Coordinates of C-alpha atoms in Angstrom, one line a residue:
M162 CA 76.4 -2.1 162.2
N163 CA 79.1 -4.5 161.1
V164 CA 78.7 -6.6 157.9
D165 CA 77.0 -9.5 159.5
Q166 CA 74.5 -7.3 161.5
T167 CA 73.8 -5.5 158.1
V168 CA 73.1 -8.6 156.2
S169 CA 70.9 -10.1 158.9
T170 CA 68.8 -7.0 159.2
F171 CA 68.2 -6.9 155.6
L172 CA 67.5 -10.6 155.2
D173 CA 65.2 -10.8 158.3
F174 CA 63.2 -7.7 157.2
F175 CA 62.1 -9.4 154.1
R176 CA 61.7 -12.9 155.7
E177 CA 59.3 -11.3 158.3
R178 CA 57.3 -10.1 155.0
G179 CA 57.0 -13.6 153.5
H180 CA 60.2 -13.6 151.4
Q181 CA 62.1 -16.9 150.9
R182 CA 65.9 -16.8 150.8
V183 CA 67.6 -17.8 147.4
T184 CA 71.0 -19.3 147.9
G185 CA 73.6 -16.9 146.3
S186 CA 75.1 -18.4 143.3
S187 CA 78.5 -18.4 141.7
L188 CA 80.1 -15.6 139.8
L189 CA 79.7 -17.9 136.6
P190 CA 76.4 -17.6 135.1
P191 CA 74.4 -20.7 133.8
S192 CA 75.7 -22.6 130.7
G193 CA 74.5 -20.7 127.6
D194 CA 74.4 -17.4 129.1
P195 CA 76.3 -15.0 126.9
V196 CA 77.7 -12.8 129.7
L197 CA 81.1 -13.7 131.3
F198 CA 80.1 -13.1 134.8
T199 CA 77.0 -12.5 137.0
T200 CA 76.7 -8.9 137.0
S201 CA 73.7 -8.3 139.5
G202 CA 71.6 -10.1 142.0
M203 CA 68.7 -10.4 139.5
H204 CA 71.0 -12.0 136.7
P205 CA 70.3 -15.7 137.9
L206 CA 66.6 -15.0 138.4
T207 CA 66.1 -13.6 134.8
P208 CA 63.9 -16.5 133.7
Y209 CA 61.5 -16.1 136.8
L210 CA 61.3 -12.4 136.2
E211 CA 60.2 -13.2 132.6
G212 CA 57.3 -15.6 133.9
R213 CA 58.7 -18.9 134.9
P214 CA 57.3 -20.1 138.2
H215 CA 60.1 -20.0 141.0
P216 CA 60.1 -23.2 143.3
L217 CA 60.4 -21.1 146.5
G218 CA 57.4 -18.8 145.5
R219 CA 56.8 -15.2 144.4
R220 CA 58.7 -13.4 147.1
L221 CA 62.5 -13.8 147.3
V222 CA 65.5 -12.3 148.9
N223 CA 69.1 -13.2 148.6
L224 CA 72.8 -11.9 149.0
Q225 CA 74.7 -12.4 145.6
R226 CA 78.3 -12.0 144.7
C227 CA 78.7 -10.0 141.5
L228 CA 81.5 -8.8 139.2
R229 CA 81.5 -5.8 136.7
T230 CA 84.4 -5.1 134.3
T231 CA 82.7 -1.9 133.2
D232 CA 84.0 0.0 136.4
L233 CA 87.6 -1.3 136.3
G234 CA 88.7 2.3 135.2
E235 CA 87.1 3.7 138.3
V236 CA 88.3 1.2 140.8
G237 CA 90.6 3.2 143.2
D238 CA 88.1 5.8 144.1
R239 CA 85.9 5.5 147.2
T240 CA 82.9 3.6 145.9
H241 CA 83.8 1.4 143.1
L242 CA 84.7 -2.3 143.4
T243 CA 85.3 -5.2 140.8
V244 CA 83.8 -8.0 142.9
F245 CA 81.0 -7.0 145.3
E246 CA 77.9 -8.2 147.0
M247 CA 74.4 -7.2 146.3
L248 CA 71.4 -7.5 148.6
G249 CA 68.2 -8.1 146.6
S250 CA 64.5 -8.7 147.0
W251 CA 62.0 -9.7 144.3
S252 CA 58.2 -9.8 143.8
L253 CA 57.4 -12.3 141.0
G254 CA 54.0 -10.9 140.0
D255 CA 53.2 -10.6 143.8
Y256 CA 53.1 -7.1 145.5
D257 CA 53.3 -3.9 143.5
H258 CA 56.2 -1.3 143.1
Q259 CA 54.6 1.1 145.6
Q260 CA 54.7 -1.6 148.3
S261 CA 58.4 -2.2 147.4
L262 CA 59.1 1.5 147.9
R263 CA 57.4 1.8 151.0
W264 CA 59.2 -1.2 152.4
G265 CA 62.6 0.1 151.2
Y266 CA 61.8 3.4 152.9
D267 CA 60.9 1.6 156.2
L268 CA 64.1 -0.5 156.1
L269 CA 66.5 2.4 155.5
R270 CA 64.8 4.7 158.2
D271 CA 63.7 2.2 160.9
G272 CA 66.1 -1.0 160.2
F273 CA 69.2 0.8 159.4
G274 CA 68.6 4.1 161.2
I275 CA 69.1 6.5 158.4
R276 CA 67.2 9.8 158.9
S277 CA 64.6 10.6 156.3
E278 CA 65.9 13.9 155.7
R279 CA 69.2 12.4 154.3
L280 CA 67.4 10.5 151.5
Y281 CA 66.7 11.7 148.0
V282 CA 65.3 9.7 145.1
T283 CA 65.5 9.8 141.4
V284 CA 62.6 8.7 139.2
F285 CA 62.2 7.9 135.6
G286 CA 60.7 11.1 133.8
G287 CA 59.6 9.5 130.6
D288 CA 61.0 9.2 127.0
E289 CA 59.6 8.7 123.5
Q290 CA 58.3 5.1 124.3
V291 CA 57.3 5.2 127.9
G292 CA 55.6 7.9 129.9
P293 CA 56.9 9.2 133.4
D294 CA 56.7 6.9 136.4
T295 CA 53.7 8.7 138.1
E296 CA 53.1 5.9 140.5
S297 CA 56.5 6.2 142.1
L298 CA 56.3 9.9 142.2
R299 CA 53.0 9.6 144.2
T300 CA 54.5 7.0 146.6
W301 CA 57.7 9.1 147.3
G302 CA 55.5 12.2 147.5
G303 CA 53.3 10.6 150.2
L304 CA 56.4 9.5 152.0
G305 CA 57.9 13.1 152.0
V306 CA 61.1 12.2 150.2
P307 CA 62.2 14.7 147.5
V308 CA 62.3 13.4 144.0
E309 CA 64.4 14.4 141.0
L310 CA 63.1 13.2 137.5
T311 CA 65.7 11.9 135.0
G312 CA 65.6 9.9 131.6
E313 CA 67.8 6.9 130.7
D314 CA 69.6 7.2 134.2
N315 CA 66.3 5.7 135.7
W316 CA 65.6 2.9 133.1
W317 CA 67.2 -0.4 134.0
S318 CA 68.0 -3.5 131.9
N319 CA 70.4 -6.3 132.2
G320 CA 71.4 -5.9 128.6
P321 CA 70.5 -4.7 125.0
T322 CA 67.5 -7.2 125.0
G323 CA 65.4 -8.9 127.7
P324 CA 63.5 -7.8 130.8
C325 CA 63.6 -4.1 131.7
G326 CA 61.7 -1.2 133.1
P327 CA 61.7 2.2 135.1
D328 CA 63.4 2.3 138.3
S329 CA 63.6 4.4 141.5
E330 CA 67.2 4.9 142.9
I331 CA 67.6 5.8 146.5
F332 CA 70.2 8.1 147.5
V333 CA 71.8 9.0 150.9
W334 CA 73.7 12.4 151.7
T335 CA 77.0 11.6 152.9
G336 CA 78.4 15.3 153.2
E337 CA 79.0 17.5 156.1
G338 CA 76.0 19.6 157.3
P339 CA 72.5 19.9 155.7
P340 CA 72.0 18.1 152.4
Q341 CA 72.6 20.3 149.3
G342 CA 71.7 20.1 145.7
T343 CA 70.3 16.9 144.0
P344 CA 71.7 13.3 143.3
T345 CA 72.7 14.6 139.6
S346 CA 74.3 17.8 140.8
D347 CA 76.3 16.8 143.9
Q348 CA 78.2 13.6 144.2
R349 CA 77.9 13.6 148.0
W350 CA 74.5 12.0 147.3
V351 CA 75.4 8.3 147.1
E352 CA 73.1 5.7 145.6
V353 CA 72.4 2.8 147.8
W354 CA 69.3 0.9 146.5
N355 CA 67.7 0.6 143.1
H356 CA 63.9 -0.5 142.9
V357 CA 63.1 -1.6 139.4
R358 CA 59.6 -2.2 137.9
M359 CA 60.2 -5.1 135.5
R360 CA 57.2 -4.3 133.1
Y361 CA 58.8 -4.9 129.7
R362 CA 60.8 -7.1 127.5
R363 CA 63.1 -5.3 125.0
H364 CA 63.6 -6.9 121.5
E365 CA 66.5 -6.6 119.1
D366 CA 64.8 -3.9 117.1
G367 CA 64.6 -1.8 120.3
S368 CA 60.8 -2.3 120.6
L369 CA 59.1 -2.8 124.0
E370 CA 56.7 -5.8 124.7
P371 CA 54.8 -5.7 128.1
L372 CA 55.7 -8.7 130.2
P373 CA 52.8 -11.0 130.8
R374 CA 53.5 -10.5 134.6
S375 CA 54.9 -7.4 136.2
G376 CA 57.7 -8.0 138.7
I377 CA 60.0 -6.0 141.1
D378 CA 63.6 -6.4 141.3
T379 CA 65.6 -4.4 144.0
G380 CA 69.4 -4.3 144.4
M381 CA 71.5 -2.7 147.2
G382 CA 75.4 -2.8 147.1
L383 CA 76.5 -4.2 150.5
E384 CA 79.9 -2.5 150.7
R385 CA 78.4 0.9 149.6
L386 CA 75.7 0.7 152.3
L387 CA 78.4 -0.1 154.9
T388 CA 80.2 3.1 154.2
I389 CA 77.0 4.9 155.2
L390 CA 76.1 2.8 158.2
Q391 CA 79.7 2.8 159.6
D392 CA 80.3 6.6 158.6
K393 CA 83.3 5.8 156.5
P394 CA 84.9 7.7 153.7
S395 CA 85.1 4.8 151.3
V396 CA 84.2 1.2 150.8
F397 CA 87.7 0.3 151.7
E398 CA 87.5 1.5 155.3
T399 CA 84.5 -0.6 156.2
D400 CA 85.0 -3.9 158.2
V401 CA 84.7 -5.9 155.2
F402 CA 88.2 -4.8 154.1
Q403 CA 89.8 -4.2 157.5
P404 CA 92.0 -7.3 157.3
W405 CA 93.3 -6.2 153.8
M406 CA 93.8 -2.4 154.8
T407 CA 95.7 -3.2 157.9
T408 CA 97.9 -5.9 156.3
I409 CA 98.8 -4.6 152.8
P410 CA 100.3 -1.1 153.6
P411 CA 103.0 -2.4 156.0
L412 CA 103.7 -5.4 153.6
W413 CA 104.2 -3.4 150.5
S414 CA 104.6 0.2 151.6
T415 CA 101.6 1.5 149.5
D416 CA 98.7 3.9 150.0
G417 CA 96.2 6.0 148.2
P418 CA 94.7 4.9 144.8
S419 CA 97.4 2.3 144.3
L420 CA 96.6 0.5 147.7
R421 CA 93.0 0.4 146.7
V422 CA 93.7 -1.1 143.2
I423 CA 95.9 -3.7 144.7
V424 CA 93.4 -4.6 147.5
D425 CA 90.4 -4.8 145.0
H426 CA 92.1 -6.6 142.2
L427 CA 93.8 -9.2 144.5
R428 CA 90.5 -9.8 146.5
S429 CA 88.6 -10.0 143.3
G430 CA 91.1 -12.4 141.8
I431 CA 90.9 -14.7 144.8
V432 CA 87.2 -14.8 144.4
I433 CA 87.2 -15.5 140.7
I434 CA 89.7 -18.3 141.3
G435 CA 87.4 -19.6 144.1
D436 CA 84.7 -20.0 141.5
G437 CA 86.9 -22.2 139.3
V438 CA 88.6 -19.8 136.8
R439 CA 92.3 -20.0 135.7
P440 CA 94.2 -17.2 134.0
S441 CA 94.0 -17.4 130.0
T442 CA 94.0 -15.2 126.9
T443 CA 90.3 -15.1 126.3
G444 CA 87.0 -14.9 128.3
R445 CA 86.8 -15.2 132.1
G446 CA 90.5 -16.2 132.3
Y447 CA 91.6 -13.1 130.5
V448 CA 89.5 -10.8 133.2
L449 CA 91.4 -12.7 135.8
R450 CA 94.8 -12.1 134.0
R451 CA 94.1 -8.5 133.6
L452 CA 93.3 -8.1 137.3
T453 CA 96.5 -10.0 138.3
R454 CA 98.8 -8.2 135.9
R455 CA 97.5 -4.8 136.9
V456 CA 98.4 -5.7 140.5
L457 CA 101.8 -6.8 139.6
T458 CA 102.4 -3.7 137.4
T459 CA 101.2 -1.4 140.3
L460 CA 103.5 -3.2 142.8
W461 CA 106.5 -3.4 140.5
R462 CA 106.5 0.2 139.5
D463 CA 108.0 1.1 142.8
D464 CA 109.7 -2.1 143.8
S465 CA 110.4 -5.1 141.6
S466 CA 111.2 -7.4 144.7
R467 CA 107.4 -7.4 145.9
L468 CA 106.0 -10.9 145.3
L469 CA 102.5 -12.2 145.5
S470 CA 104.0 -15.3 147.4
D471 CA 104.4 -12.7 150.3
L472 CA 100.5 -12.5 150.5
P473 CA 99.6 -14.0 153.9
R474 CA 97.3 -17.1 153.8
E475 CA 95.1 -15.4 156.3
L476 CA 93.9 -12.9 153.7
I477 CA 93.0 -15.5 151.2
E478 CA 91.2 -17.5 154.0
H479 CA 89.3 -14.5 155.0
T480 CA 88.2 -13.8 151.6
L481 CA 87.1 -17.3 150.7
E482 CA 85.3 -17.6 153.8
H483 CA 83.6 -14.2 153.5
F484 CA 82.3 -15.3 150.0
R485 CA 81.3 -18.8 151.1
Q486 CA 83.8 -20.6 148.9
S487 CA 85.3 -24.0 149.5
C488 CA 88.5 -23.6 147.3
E489 CA 91.7 -24.5 148.9
V490 CA 94.0 -21.7 149.9
G491 CA 97.1 -23.6 148.4
H492 CA 95.3 -23.7 145.1
V493 CA 94.6 -20.0 145.0
R494 CA 98.3 -19.2 146.0
E495 CA 99.5 -21.5 143.1
V496 CA 97.4 -19.8 140.5
L497 CA 98.6 -16.4 141.5
V498 CA 102.2 -17.4 141.9
D499 CA 102.2 -19.0 138.5
E500 CA 100.7 -16.1 136.7
E501 CA 103.3 -13.9 138.5
R502 CA 105.9 -16.2 137.1
R503 CA 104.6 -15.9 133.6
F504 CA 104.1 -12.2 133.9
S505 CA 107.8 -11.8 135.0
T506 CA 108.9 -13.6 131.9
L507 CA 106.9 -11.4 129.8
L508 CA 108.6 -8.3 131.3
R509 CA 112.0 -9.6 130.6
R510 CA 111.0 -10.0 127.0
G511 CA 109.3 -6.7 127.1
R512 CA 112.4 -4.9 128.2
Q513 CA 114.3 -6.7 125.4
V514 CA 111.7 -5.5 122.8
L515 CA 111.9 -1.9 123.8
T516 CA 115.7 -2.0 123.7
R517 CA 115.8 -3.8 120.3
E518 CA 113.3 -1.7 118.6
G519 CA 114.6 1.5 120.0
F520 CA 111.3 2.7 121.9
V521 CA 112.4 5.6 124.2
G522 CA 110.7 8.7 125.5
K523 CA 107.1 9.6 124.6
L524 CA 105.3 7.0 122.6
S525 CA 102.4 7.5 120.1
E526 CA 99.0 5.6 120.4
E527 CA 100.2 3.4 117.5
D528 CA 103.3 2.4 119.5
Y529 CA 101.3 1.4 122.5
D530 CA 98.9 -0.4 120.4
Y531 CA 101.7 -2.4 118.6
L532 CA 103.3 -3.2 121.8
H533 CA 100.1 -4.5 123.5
Q534 CA 98.8 -6.4 120.5
T535 CA 102.1 -7.9 119.2
H536 CA 104.0 -8.4 122.5
G537 CA 101.2 -8.4 125.2
L538 CA 102.7 -5.4 127.0
P539 CA 100.0 -3.3 128.7
R540 CA 100.3 0.5 128.5
D541 CA 100.9 1.1 132.1
L542 CA 103.8 -1.4 132.1
V543 CA 105.3 0.2 129.1
V544 CA 105.2 3.6 130.8
G545 CA 106.8 2.1 133.8
L546 CA 109.5 0.5 131.9
L547 CA 110.3 3.8 130.1
T548 CA 110.2 6.0 133.1
P549 CA 113.6 6.6 134.7
Q550 CA 113.9 5.1 138.2

């Protein structure tokens, strides 16, 4: 299945079961929300999971673009992305968790053609506040899917306070040969879908209060699902990234983790700009600045002549179209090139600082902190400046 067929299969499955599609919203959360970016498909639906009636009813489905900065250090491996899309379904006090799990199993097996013997699930095993999720255990047992019990790994929340509850995470075997081990013991088990029982509200003191109306929240990473359906070794080999992965290597002669960082961060930066953010020293703009400057640091480590102005318009157009954004390509290029110009100026000043203050060889953590806090020079860049070419 290509990306369009995958999305259609998911949305149509739930539409046939009475779900109404919610229009996916911006990366920017509503005014007053303390988080910088939308981090999950359920984020815009939090008030409705807490009990507010939704104008479209109690069964919902959507495709939501998301951004997570907590995984930046892992971008470059085969599964993590900064900006990604989340397929989601919700029951706002309608059907129960067992129904959600059975539908999830049916869609993966019959809709997406994933053999049942390639499935494994993890289920909340209980803690000092809440007992084990016996309902999920019974449901998966009836379906014949093996289960591994865990603790906090199967407790989902959108932050330190707010709606939360136990979840069932569905994994698919991606290794060669028969499945081995369990999801927590073998990394070849890849999580694709999380089904959460939104049963509680956590307060600031850590206590849990039952929600007046229990709900179901499910989320499945689109790009990660595509690696399984298209039998690819990483998300970057799926058709979503095909224009990027065929254009960037010959353009800038890069491969491996560096290529993945460049592709992910540039693509993510385009989406952030498309949602109206500009680089700055704080907040959302600082996230955009970090991504852009990490791209430039990676590019210039090997060749200082590489320029963002070389980025083909077609890649920007493809990304904006894929994420359903109306921003002008020219505006995106202007923002990227302006940030490149600012960073180039910073680099020249950085070289002067290193020379003037006598920084050579191996630096201490205090030296790196000083250069970053005082002069805005990131560690990776300082290492590059001090490494003989």
